């Protein structure tokens, strides 16, 4: 028996070092690594209870090369606000204060503080890395869990029967200056959006799609592919909303059938066995997508050519 | 002319005394959510920050949970930080009270003692703050509006020396909404007493740290030990700073206040504004030749065990009057006093009285009744209800 050694050297410019505690194929680590390429060293991460409470390392270890402030589950937005206030009082205006929260800490328990900070237009960047369930506690449903999915609290016999909460619409209703969806499978798109966010003042929100191989019952080499399929099936569209009103779709998907996305993941096994539910989900995705396309059209006054191919019904 | 001679004398409600204490402490970040009877603290501080009288950021949050979370974060990021609440608001903060201690955020909070619901009740009772006993906060109780202002300033000094959050407690309405003469000190003198705030672990990009990271069993216990050591240190720091405060401002506070105790056989123990009523009653009893005095507990956490033993040892009888209750046992100051006296030499019998819950008046005659009841009783009881209709 022989061992293959791979020497892992941290890149000097990489602000996330090896030795973190994430699972293989974790989307949330790809997410942080990409985010820090944009944010640089003058950034603070505020991390509520979530996978990242663990990923960064146990005291006294710390995988990120920026200050990290851990906080309680429901307090990401307000703790970031508090840090921003202190730094502003000290005249340190050149720091990005970033709330870095999971979907549970954003869609569910953290929604109240998030709404407060968004409504007051606090000058922070809020990034939710969304893996669509409480993964850190072992895969329980959150209000981000998609229609048809298995989790330990929505077992195969009674899978998730409600669609994912639409956080972007909630943020849009707060009229925040910038909100965007992004995916770890589209790094250029994510980096462009985060750069744009850093140039805006006020409350900025990024909903970042971030697969979880163990939670989604899939192999760890499928993270990027599954994230890409979520976009190309129109399940997770890439778009941005400025001032709560101007909608821009930033990637026009191929419009693949939702099955293509579902069949990579064990969590959708119950849906794949249920043609009626599958058809229902496909219709639901089409309806949601059309609504979004119309918002894009209303915002810009026209649709690009590639948009038309993505819509089944005639516009 | 000495600086202290530049003081201004005015008439202030307790809540405004708090606001002036916060202003004089040059607080930099404030976050608060309105709740009766705390609201006028938030209003006054909003005014002060709006006019620039106090250069601070006021964060108007959507809940008390967020108010405390904001100031823990701002405190750890290097800004002197303050919040205020009462009752339900304090109960909602509970999770973050532990967080403040664990993260060693020297936040100062004022809690206006108010009864907990149901039934809805906005009047004074100490159960809200005492129920937070084990969160690791320093807790200081007050009897007058001057003491409230002084203690607010002192609280920052003590908190920032030992890196422990500190709660300043005053009674709903009896102090918060009652006007009393208050001396407001000149800013320069308070600046001499209270230097600018710094936190050694404040955000530093040259030495980036993870603050509040998870700790495995091999480390967690040491963090807890350090918090206990900080509380022990806080007891010494409290003594030092109250001494210094007395030298600079002319008012002397201690962990416990002793009133007419020199030759007293009997001692009434209590905290908060009820002490004023009790002092009036005790003065009357003294005129009748009764050898009775008062020990008012000012510092509740860390608990001043040595001072309590020194004051109470050798007395004939002690009555603790609690405006609070720990259901299933007794009043909380009673419980703490008894625990401190266990094993002390010449330990007197200690009687537990519960009175004035939900803001019911505790009048001088009630204090006299309690004194006479204690004198008459032979066996101590844990919980004797004063003035309850059954």
XYZ file of C-alpha atoms in Angstrom:
705
model
C 0.000 0.000 0.000
C 1.343 3.396 -0.873
C 0.294 6.880 0.104
C 0.001 9.796 -2.228
C 1.000 13.008 -0.471
C -0.257 16.294 -1.724
C 1.423 19.301 -0.244
C -1.097 22.044 0.319
C 0.423 25.491 0.373
C -1.757 28.452 1.082
C -1.677 31.070 -1.615
C -0.315 34.306 -0.170
C -3.209 36.173 -1.686
C -5.799 33.754 -0.468
C -7.444 34.974 2.724
C -8.884 31.560 3.492
C -6.333 29.019 4.550
C -6.463 25.216 4.468
C -7.151 23.424 7.705
C -10.720 24.649 8.079
C -13.340 22.213 9.295
C -15.797 22.051 6.395
C -17.008 18.836 4.795
C -15.676 17.742 1.423
C -17.244 19.681 -1.406
C -18.769 22.286 0.878
C -20.259 25.135 -1.158
C -19.926 27.542 1.750
C -16.113 27.323 1.695
C -15.975 28.051 -2.040
C -18.302 30.959 -1.247
C -16.063 32.453 1.448
C -12.914 32.032 -0.606
C -14.470 33.862 -3.546
C -15.965 36.568 -1.328
C -12.629 37.347 0.302
C -10.971 37.755 -3.090
C -13.252 40.747 -3.559
C -13.405 42.045 0.000
C -9.691 41.880 0.845
C -8.154 42.218 4.283
C -10.139 45.247 5.402
C -13.260 43.214 6.077
C -14.914 41.762 9.150
C -17.079 38.649 8.992
C -19.943 38.465 11.473
C -20.949 34.818 11.743
C -24.077 33.673 13.574
C -24.651 30.035 14.534
C -24.281 28.155 11.261
C -21.882 25.756 9.552
C -19.352 28.584 9.459
C -19.330 28.736 13.288
C -17.483 25.459 12.948
C -15.741 25.795 9.591
C -13.521 28.698 10.702
C -11.996 26.458 13.380
C -12.084 25.787 17.100
C -10.353 28.240 19.418
C -7.447 29.054 19.129
C -7.485 28.227 15.403
C -8.938 30.445 12.717
C -8.893 29.731 8.979
C -9.711 33.213 7.715
C -7.090 35.945 7.537
C -9.590 38.648 8.474
C -11.209 39.388 11.866
C -14.192 37.160 12.559
C -16.888 38.002 15.060
C -19.039 35.056 16.115
C -22.500 35.884 17.372
C -25.794 34.276 18.393
C -28.078 32.684 15.827
C -30.562 35.527 15.301
C -28.136 38.441 15.516
C -25.987 38.533 12.344
C -27.531 41.717 10.946
C -27.594 43.587 14.243
C -24.124 42.535 15.381
C -22.798 43.740 12.015
C -24.694 46.980 12.612
C -23.076 47.360 16.032
C -19.594 46.824 14.607
C -20.291 49.287 11.805
C -21.447 51.868 14.379
C -18.297 51.423 16.473
C -15.974 51.615 13.451
C -17.785 54.717 12.182
C -17.437 56.381 15.586
C -13.700 55.648 15.385
C -13.507 57.105 11.875
C -12.746 53.727 10.286
C -15.022 54.055 7.275
C -12.915 51.954 4.883
C -13.888 48.573 6.341
C -16.456 46.187 4.863
C -18.629 44.798 7.645
C -20.130 41.580 6.337
C -22.824 39.478 7.966
C -22.089 35.935 6.809
C -25.066 33.767 7.699
C -26.684 30.502 6.676
C -30.255 30.186 5.460
C -31.636 29.306 8.911
C -30.007 32.387 10.434
C -31.407 34.513 7.620
C -34.767 33.141 6.443
C -35.945 32.014 9.887
C -34.489 33.020 13.255
C -32.510 36.016 11.970
C -35.291 37.547 9.870
C -36.419 40.074 12.494
C -32.981 41.619 13.014
C -32.351 41.413 9.251
C -35.577 43.295 8.552
C -34.640 45.938 11.114
C -31.189 46.491 9.647
C -32.536 46.484 6.069
C -35.320 48.938 6.906
C -32.849 51.322 8.585
C -30.580 50.898 5.559
C -27.601 50.058 7.759
C -24.313 50.322 5.914
C -23.434 46.612 5.910
C -23.182 43.740 3.421
C -25.340 40.753 4.303
C -24.461 37.495 2.549
C -26.529 34.409 3.140
C -24.896 31.200 1.993
C -27.968 29.137 1.331
C -27.751 25.351 1.564
C -31.507 25.023 1.993
C -31.739 23.447 5.451
C -30.241 23.419 8.962
C -27.150 21.509 7.884
C -24.963 22.165 10.916
C -27.440 20.412 13.214
C -27.855 17.557 10.752
C -30.274 18.511 7.955
C -33.550 19.838 9.339
C -35.927 21.864 7.148
C -35.764 25.648 7.143
C -38.070 28.039 5.332
C -35.459 27.948 2.581
C -35.948 24.206 1.980
C -37.381 23.779 -1.536
C -40.617 22.138 -2.528
C -40.318 18.358 -2.615
C -37.087 18.038 -0.655
C -36.287 15.467 1.975
C -34.765 16.585 5.271
C -34.717 14.802 8.642
C -37.805 16.779 9.654
C -39.486 16.403 6.252
C -38.893 12.675 5.739
C -39.497 10.800 2.488
C -43.023 9.947 3.587
C -43.860 13.645 3.959
C -41.341 15.737 2.026
C -41.317 19.532 2.077
C -44.696 20.645 0.786
C -44.186 24.414 0.600
C -42.037 26.394 -1.790
C -38.875 28.108 -0.597
C -39.423 31.494 1.022
C -38.690 34.297 -1.428
C -36.074 36.307 0.470
C -35.274 38.552 -2.463
C -38.861 39.816 -2.572
C -38.725 40.446 1.185
C -35.553 42.477 0.740
C -36.993 44.282 -2.285
C -39.985 45.266 -0.157
C -37.513 46.956 2.213
C -36.274 49.049 -0.753
C -32.636 48.247 0.003
C -30.189 49.805 -2.461
C -28.800 46.492 -3.659
C -29.924 42.865 -3.501
C -28.670 40.060 -5.701
C -28.744 36.312 -6.044
C -25.508 34.535 -6.877
C -24.171 31.019 -7.106
C -20.862 29.370 -6.375
C -21.112 27.794 -9.838
C -20.931 31.247 -11.467
C -17.902 32.874 -9.795
C -17.639 35.696 -12.348
C -21.240 36.670 -11.741
C -20.841 36.470 -7.943
C -17.594 38.450 -7.944
C -19.076 41.139 -10.184
C -22.094 41.456 -7.888
C -20.056 41.558 -4.714
C -17.776 44.213 -6.224
C -20.836 46.214 -7.140
C -22.139 45.753 -3.588
C -18.900 47.104 -2.134
C -19.347 50.269 -4.207
C -22.864 50.923 -2.924
C -23.580 52.569 0.433
C -26.326 51.255 2.667
C -27.791 47.801 3.112
C -26.588 45.279 0.559
C -27.861 41.720 0.364
C -26.504 38.740 -1.526
C -28.399 35.476 -1.632
C -25.677 32.974 -2.455
C -26.617 29.469 -3.528
C -24.289 27.030 -1.802
C -24.709 23.241 -2.114
C -24.209 20.862 0.792
C -23.199 17.365 -0.395
C -24.113 15.467 2.806
C -27.342 17.424 3.282
C -28.372 16.961 -0.304
C -27.393 13.287 -0.360
C -24.971 13.652 -3.242
C -21.301 13.001 -3.932
C -18.929 15.758 -2.887
C -17.699 16.287 -6.458
C -21.183 17.398 -7.560
C -21.385 20.713 -5.673
C -20.571 22.946 -8.588
C -22.519 20.888 -11.103
C -25.644 20.869 -8.933
C -25.360 24.595 -8.337
C -25.055 25.155 -12.082
C -28.097 22.989 -12.786
C -30.143 24.900 -10.217
C -29.560 27.992 -12.350
C -29.953 26.349 -15.754
C -33.269 24.760 -14.730
C -34.498 28.228 -13.628
C -34.940 26.938 -10.074
C -32.429 29.473 -8.780
C -32.273 32.422 -11.192
C -29.358 34.838 -11.112
C -30.531 38.434 -10.911
C -30.227 41.643 -8.984
C -32.649 44.242 -7.648
C -31.604 47.856 -7.234
C -33.509 50.127 -4.847
C -36.150 47.423 -4.562
C -37.444 48.256 -8.026
C -35.014 47.713 -10.868
C -34.784 44.004 -11.686
C -31.987 42.686 -13.877
C -31.528 39.040 -14.798
C -27.779 38.531 -15.081
C -27.712 35.080 -16.650
C -30.226 33.664 -19.118
C -30.569 29.959 -18.365
C -30.859 27.101 -20.778
C -34.205 26.130 -19.285
C -33.400 22.492 -18.632
C -36.103 20.294 -17.049
C -36.020 20.384 -13.235
C -35.425 16.621 -13.198
C -31.907 17.242 -14.455
C -31.179 19.038 -11.210
C -33.189 16.713 -8.986
C -31.666 13.469 -10.158
C -28.203 14.340 -8.871
C -29.495 14.544 -5.324
C -30.863 11.893 -3.001
C -32.977 14.471 -1.218
C -35.326 14.695 -4.220
C -35.885 10.934 -4.430
C -39.522 11.232 -3.284
C -40.271 13.803 -6.031
C -38.662 11.727 -8.747
C -41.010 8.872 -7.812
C -44.059 11.140 -8.001
C -44.785 12.363 -11.562
C -47.660 14.609 -10.464
C -45.508 16.435 -7.959
C -42.669 16.693 -10.449
C -44.997 18.244 -13.028
C -46.354 20.609 -10.392
C -42.869 21.753 -9.463
C -41.949 22.259 -13.120
C -45.059 24.445 -13.573
C -44.276 26.350 -10.394
C -40.714 27.049 -11.575
C -41.994 28.260 -14.974
C -44.509 30.614 -13.340
C -41.923 32.082 -10.985
C -39.468 32.521 -13.822
C -42.017 34.287 -16.017
C -42.818 36.699 -13.226
C -39.147 37.498 -12.898
C -38.701 37.966 -16.646
C -41.630 40.390 -16.680
C -40.049 42.354 -13.842
C -36.826 42.520 -15.835
C -38.762 43.689 -18.887
C -40.660 46.284 -16.875
C -37.390 47.569 -15.410
C -35.539 47.864 -18.714
C -38.295 48.344 -21.254
C -37.195 45.419 -23.423
C -36.035 41.807 -23.290
C -32.855 40.518 -24.868
C -33.207 37.876 -27.586
C -31.986 35.028 -25.366
C -34.768 35.766 -22.875
C -37.536 34.670 -25.225
C -36.226 31.130 -25.532
C -36.476 30.673 -21.755
C -40.205 31.273 -21.623
C -42.582 28.525 -22.599
C -45.680 30.631 -23.105
C -45.595 33.423 -25.619
C -44.940 36.887 -24.261
C -11.826 77.187 41.750
C -11.912 73.420 42.016
C -13.601 71.515 39.177
C -16.241 70.070 41.505
C -17.364 73.590 42.283
C -18.466 73.899 38.651
C -21.188 71.295 39.272
C -24.714 72.230 38.374
C -27.570 71.495 40.738
C -30.851 70.608 39.164
C -33.970 68.524 39.677
C -34.045 65.304 37.672
C -36.140 62.201 37.272
C -34.171 58.991 37.717
C -34.268 58.206 34.011
C -32.826 61.618 33.136
C -30.143 61.124 35.774
C -29.211 57.977 33.829
C -29.069 59.939 30.567
C -26.774 62.562 32.106
C -24.551 59.808 33.490
C -24.322 58.303 30.002
C -23.560 61.723 28.493
C -20.832 62.414 31.049
C -19.347 58.973 30.367
C -18.994 59.982 26.681
C -20.723 56.855 25.437
C -20.165 56.291 21.708
C -22.820 53.751 20.730
C -26.321 53.480 22.197
C -29.036 51.069 21.213
C -32.394 50.805 22.912
C -35.959 49.650 22.384
C -38.819 51.393 24.181
C -40.443 49.784 27.218
C -42.204 51.448 30.122
C -40.683 52.605 32.482
C -37.331 52.782 30.631
C -38.610 54.771 27.631
C -37.639 58.243 28.789
C -33.991 57.145 29.023
C -34.058 56.253 25.320
C -35.916 59.471 24.464
C -33.494 61.669 26.353
C -30.452 59.974 24.811
C -32.008 60.286 21.348
C -32.367 64.022 22.014
C -28.801 64.328 23.259
C -27.369 62.517 20.234
C -29.591 64.442 17.802
C -28.460 67.823 19.136
C -24.823 66.761 19.319
C -24.741 67.246 23.092
C -23.538 63.640 23.086
C -21.468 62.462 20.132
C -22.781 58.940 19.730
C -24.574 56.713 17.246
C -28.089 55.866 18.458
C -29.358 52.650 16.854
C -33.165 52.440 17.012
C -33.636 48.689 16.886
C -36.656 46.433 16.444
C -36.303 44.566 19.777
C -34.386 44.456 23.039
C -32.640 41.335 21.797
C -31.175 43.415 18.999
C -30.425 46.342 21.341
C -28.149 44.228 23.512
C -26.674 42.410 20.500
C -25.754 45.717 18.873
C -23.977 47.074 21.929
C -22.100 43.854 22.629
C -20.720 44.040 19.081
C -19.932 47.757 19.240
C -18.292 47.351 22.645
C -16.037 44.579 21.345
C -15.265 46.671 18.264
C -13.870 49.357 20.567
C -16.654 51.849 21.266
C -18.045 52.608 24.734
C -21.579 51.222 24.542
C -24.825 51.500 26.455
C -28.360 50.163 26.487
C -31.324 50.304 28.848
C -34.401 48.199 29.360
C -36.830 46.727 31.892
C -38.751 43.558 32.693
C -39.915 41.772 29.504
C -37.136 43.486 27.595
C -34.502 42.190 29.977
C -36.041 38.717 29.828
C -35.866 38.836 26.016
C -32.184 39.787 26.243
C -31.371 36.801 28.434
C -29.464 34.814 25.793
C -27.272 37.799 24.986
C -26.599 38.621 28.642
C -24.663 35.367 28.794
C -23.046 36.305 25.488
C -21.865 39.686 26.801
C -20.122 37.998 29.714
C -18.601 35.178 27.684
C -17.322 37.631 25.072
C -16.031 39.945 27.852
C -17.883 42.973 26.521
C -17.857 45.730 29.182
C -21.288 47.013 28.153
C -23.230 49.070 30.685
C -26.987 48.601 30.841
C -29.550 50.294 33.010
C -32.475 48.125 34.035
C -35.495 49.836 35.479
C -36.960 47.221 37.813
C -40.462 46.310 36.637
C -42.666 43.304 37.352
C -42.972 40.526 34.766
C -46.218 39.558 33.008
C -48.754 38.108 33.173
C -50.623 39.879 34.588
C -49.327 42.966 32.767
C -47.839 45.234 35.372
C -45.524 48.172 34.782
C -44.654 48.872 38.413
C -41.557 48.150 40.401
C -40.295 44.708 41.407
C -36.771 43.301 41.453
C -37.451 39.845 40.027
C -36.536 40.865 36.448
C -32.934 41.761 37.236
C -32.415 39.168 39.976
C -33.568 36.431 37.590
C -30.467 37.342 35.520
C -28.241 36.578 38.501
C -26.289 33.770 36.841
C -25.566 35.546 33.550
C -22.262 36.864 34.918
C -23.186 40.556 34.922
C -22.069 42.874 37.675
C -25.297 44.173 39.258
C -25.557 47.407 41.241
C -28.787 48.549 42.971
C -29.614 52.149 43.749
C -31.618 54.159 46.226
C -31.705 57.727 44.874
C -31.433 59.591 41.581
C -28.058 61.048 42.553
C -26.856 57.550 43.231
C -28.194 56.470 39.836
C -26.160 59.143 38.046
C -23.048 58.400 40.084
C -23.376 54.654 39.619
C -23.824 54.969 35.863
C -20.436 56.693 35.680
C -18.867 54.238 38.132
C -20.274 51.294 36.187
C -18.262 52.139 33.079
C -15.092 52.491 35.125
C -15.559 49.153 36.853
C -16.798 47.271 33.768
C -13.880 48.472 31.661
C -11.277 47.554 34.269
C -12.403 43.931 34.557
C -14.081 43.431 31.129
C -17.403 42.397 32.564
C -20.823 43.750 31.554
C -22.488 45.808 34.262
C -26.123 46.384 35.091
C -27.230 49.504 36.966
C -30.627 48.950 38.549
C -33.257 51.460 39.653
C -36.880 51.152 40.730
C -39.733 51.792 38.300
C -41.473 55.139 38.887
C -40.292 55.509 42.498
C -36.945 56.511 41.011
C -37.356 56.446 37.226
C -40.213 58.972 37.119
C -39.747 60.854 40.396
C -37.859 64.128 40.502
C -35.111 64.674 43.043
C -32.314 67.192 43.389
C -29.233 65.950 41.532
C -25.739 67.348 41.222
C -24.447 67.163 37.646
C -20.671 67.177 37.590
C -18.522 69.113 35.122
C -17.399 67.069 32.118
C -13.697 67.691 32.807
C -13.965 66.095 36.226
C -15.702 62.993 34.884
C -13.050 62.804 32.146
C -10.387 62.733 34.857
C -12.169 59.862 36.554
C -13.103 57.884 33.446
C -10.409 57.606 30.745
C -11.277 56.818 27.091
C -12.300 53.230 26.468
C -10.168 50.658 24.705
C -10.666 46.944 24.256
C -7.482 44.850 23.916
C -9.156 42.489 21.442
C -10.877 45.159 19.369
C -10.909 44.486 15.632
C -7.343 44.607 14.355
C -6.513 43.926 10.718
C -2.829 43.371 11.443
C -3.670 40.658 13.929
C -7.001 39.241 12.770
C -8.717 37.165 15.422
C -11.867 35.120 15.688
C -13.823 36.477 18.643
C -16.273 34.134 20.337
C -15.171 31.047 18.418
C -16.244 27.658 19.670
C -14.069 26.124 22.349
C -13.755 22.432 22.986
C -14.016 20.949 26.475
C -10.232 21.266 26.913
C -10.470 25.086 26.781
C -14.017 26.131 27.682
C -13.650 25.630 31.425
C -10.641 27.977 31.610
C -12.704 30.757 30.009
C -15.311 30.227 32.723
C -12.666 30.234 35.446
C -11.362 33.544 34.119
C -14.831 35.071 34.359
C -15.071 34.037 38.016
C -11.615 35.533 38.654
C -12.757 38.741 36.971
C -15.729 38.878 39.351
C -13.431 38.441 42.336
C -11.282 41.228 40.936
C -14.422 43.328 40.381
C -15.092 43.277 44.131
C -11.670 44.844 44.788
C -12.081 47.240 41.868
C -15.492 48.319 43.172
C -13.892 49.248 46.518
C -11.040 51.137 44.843
C -13.218 53.039 42.423
C -15.827 54.019 45.001
C -12.962 55.336 47.167
C -11.588 57.349 44.256
C -15.083 58.537 43.391
C -15.561 59.745 46.960
C -12.277 61.682 46.803
C -13.150 63.317 43.496
C -16.906 63.814 43.747
C -17.558 63.827 47.479
C -19.998 60.923 47.636
C -19.022 57.627 49.220
C -20.639 54.370 48.210
C -19.835 50.868 49.346
C -20.888 47.313 48.570
C -23.391 47.588 51.407
C -24.632 50.745 53.117
C -24.834 50.688 56.907
C -27.532 52.792 58.577
C -27.875 53.163 62.371
C -26.041 49.904 62.879
C -23.451 50.814 65.537
C -25.313 49.334 68.496
C -28.092 47.592 66.594
C -29.326 44.224 67.814
C -31.717 43.892 64.900
C -30.950 44.493 61.234
C -33.255 44.981 58.282
C -31.644 44.009 54.969
C -32.957 45.327 51.679
C -32.034 46.926 48.357
C -33.265 49.733 46.167
C -35.501 52.679 46.975
C -37.428 50.818 49.685
C -34.371 51.541 51.810
C -35.416 55.207 52.006
C -38.776 54.217 53.459
C -37.069 51.798 55.817
C -34.652 54.481 57.026
C -37.603 56.707 57.896
C -39.280 53.826 59.773
C -36.078 52.866 61.569
C -35.558 56.463 62.714
C -39.037 56.283 64.270
C -38.238 52.961 65.920
C -35.017 54.428 67.279
C -37.009 57.220 68.894
C -38.931 54.489 70.688
C -35.626 53.047 71.889
C -35.531 50.059 69.534
C -31.995 48.985 68.679
C -32.491 48.473 64.967
C -30.547 49.442 61.843
C -30.393 48.810 58.128
C -27.980 47.104 55.785
C -28.749 48.147 52.231
C -27.232 45.861 49.611
C -25.827 47.961 46.759
C -23.572 45.448 45.024
C -25.363 42.189 44.264
C -22.870 40.613 41.835
C -20.135 40.028 42.763
C -21.822 39.347 46.110
C -19.975 41.086 48.972
C -19.823 38.047 51.266
C -17.171 39.464 53.612
C -18.992 42.766 54.124
C -22.297 41.017 54.734
C -20.670 38.749 57.338
C -18.901 41.657 59.013
C -22.144 43.635 59.300
C -24.520 40.858 60.312
C -22.392 38.635 62.585
C -23.221 38.950 66.265
C -26.645 40.589 65.805
C -29.691 39.184 67.551
C -31.940 38.851 64.525
C -31.962 39.822 60.871
C -34.960 40.377 58.570
C -34.423 40.459 54.790
C -37.154 42.330 52.921
C -37.392 41.196 49.313
C -39.322 43.001 46.600
C -38.950 39.874 44.489
C -39.530 36.172 44.780
C -37.928 32.961 43.546
C -40.967 30.716 43.403
C -40.560 27.460 45.247
C -38.026 28.915 47.630
C -37.959 32.488 48.961
C -36.950 36.065 48.298
C -33.640 36.260 46.452
C -31.712 38.708 48.664
C -32.779 36.530 51.593
C -31.414 33.423 49.898
C -28.130 35.158 49.105
C -27.776 36.659 52.574
C -28.389 33.306 54.244
C -25.888 31.577 51.964
C -23.270 34.216 52.788
C -23.870 33.806 56.528
C -23.642 30.020 56.532
C -20.518 29.123 58.493
C -20.022 32.701 59.717
C -19.238 33.162 63.408
C -22.094 34.340 65.658
C -24.608 33.880 62.903
C -27.991 35.412 63.791
C -31.318 33.853 62.845
C -32.446 35.306 59.505
C -36.116 35.876 58.611
C -37.329 36.205 55.028
C -40.074 38.692 54.104
C -41.586 39.282 50.667
C -43.320 42.621 50.194
C -44.334 45.162 47.579
C -44.538 42.889 44.523
C -45.856 44.460 41.304
C -45.379 47.949 42.729
C -47.598 47.551 45.779
C -46.600 50.285 48.208
C -44.227 49.418 51.018
C -45.024 52.096 53.603
C -43.158 52.996 56.802
C -45.810 51.155 58.831
C -45.150 48.003 56.789
C -41.481 48.171 57.732
C -42.394 48.663 61.382
C -44.800 45.700 61.188
C -42.053 43.518 59.695
C -39.632 44.590 62.425
C -42.133 43.767 65.153
C -43.081 40.475 63.531
C -39.419 39.435 63.385
C -38.865 40.416 67.010
C -41.859 38.360 68.092
C -41.027 35.211 66.088
C -38.779 32.557 67.535
C -38.087 30.344 64.532
C -36.923 31.891 61.247
C -39.039 31.251 58.188
C -37.946 31.386 54.559
C -40.902 33.263 53.223
C -43.256 35.447 55.192
C -45.642 37.379 52.937
C -46.211 40.969 54.018
C -49.505 42.554 53.036
C -50.828 39.759 50.833
C -54.593 39.113 50.885
C -55.270 35.388 51.176
